[in-house]
């Protein structure tokens, strides 16, 4: 198939595809910026948990407590 057989996009079609592509790139950039903001701005509250092993082996505890 040669270039002469391929359908041609007009100027409007190229602009439309370009705008769709730019919109998708912008959407991904904004979503990533939001994730970085939430990860750096949030500080979860401490929740009650075991501070030392209880010996039974059935209860989980934090590996390294930040509280």
Coordinates of C-alpha atoms in Angstrom, one line a residue:
X1 CA 0.0 0.0 0.0
X2 CA 1.5 3.3 -1.0
X3 CA 1.0 6.7 0.5
X4 CA -1.3 7.6 -2.4
X5 CA -3.7 4.9 -1.3
X6 CA -3.8 5.9 2.4
X7 CA -6.6 8.2 3.5
X8 CA -5.4 11.7 4.2
X9 CA -6.2 13.7 7.3
X10 CA -7.0 17.3 6.6
X11 CA -5.7 20.1 8.6
X12 CA -8.7 19.9 10.9
X13 CA -8.1 16.2 11.5
X14 CA -4.5 16.8 12.5
X15 CA -5.5 19.6 14.8
X16 CA -8.1 17.4 16.4
X17 CA -5.7 14.5 17.0
X18 CA -3.1 16.9 18.3
X19 CA -5.6 18.4 20.8
X20 CA -6.8 15.0 21.9
X21 CA -3.1 13.9 22.5
X22 CA -2.3 17.1 24.3
X23 CA -5.4 16.7 26.5
X24 CA -4.4 13.1 27.4
X25 CA -0.9 14.2 28.3
X26 CA -2.3 17.0 30.4
X27 CA -4.7 14.7 32.2
X28 CA -1.9 12.3 33.1
X29 CA 0.3 15.2 34.3
X30 CA -2.5 16.6 36.5
X31 CA -3.3 13.2 38.0
X32 CA 0.4 12.5 38.8
X33 CA 0.7 16.0 40.4
X34 CA -2.3 15.3 42.5
X35 CA -0.9 12.0 43.7
X36 CA 2.5 13.6 44.6
X37 CA 0.6 16.4 46.5
X38 CA -1.5 13.9 48.5
X39 CA 1.5 11.7 49.3
X40 CA 3.5 14.7 50.6
X41 CA 0.7 16.6 52.3
X42 CA -1.1 13.9 54.2
X43 CA 0.0 12.5 57.5
X44 CA -2.1 9.6 58.7
X45 CA -3.1 9.6 62.3
X46 CA -1.6 7.0 64.6
X47 CA -3.9 4.1 65.3
X48 CA -3.9 1.8 68.3
X49 CA -1.8 -1.2 67.8
X50 CA 0.5 -3.6 69.7
X51 CA 3.8 -2.0 70.7
X52 CA 5.4 -5.3 71.8
X53 CA 4.9 -8.9 70.7
X54 CA 2.2 -10.6 72.8
X55 CA 3.7 -14.1 72.4
X56 CA 0.6 -15.7 70.8
X57 CA 1.7 -15.1 67.3
X58 CA -1.8 -14.4 66.1
X59 CA -1.9 -10.7 66.4
X60 CA -0.1 -8.3 64.0
X61 CA 1.9 -5.3 65.0
X62 CA 3.8 -2.5 63.3
X63 CA 7.3 -3.4 62.2
X64 CA 8.5 0.0 63.2
X65 CA 6.1 2.4 65.0
X66 CA 6.2 6.1 64.1
X67 CA 4.1 7.0 67.1

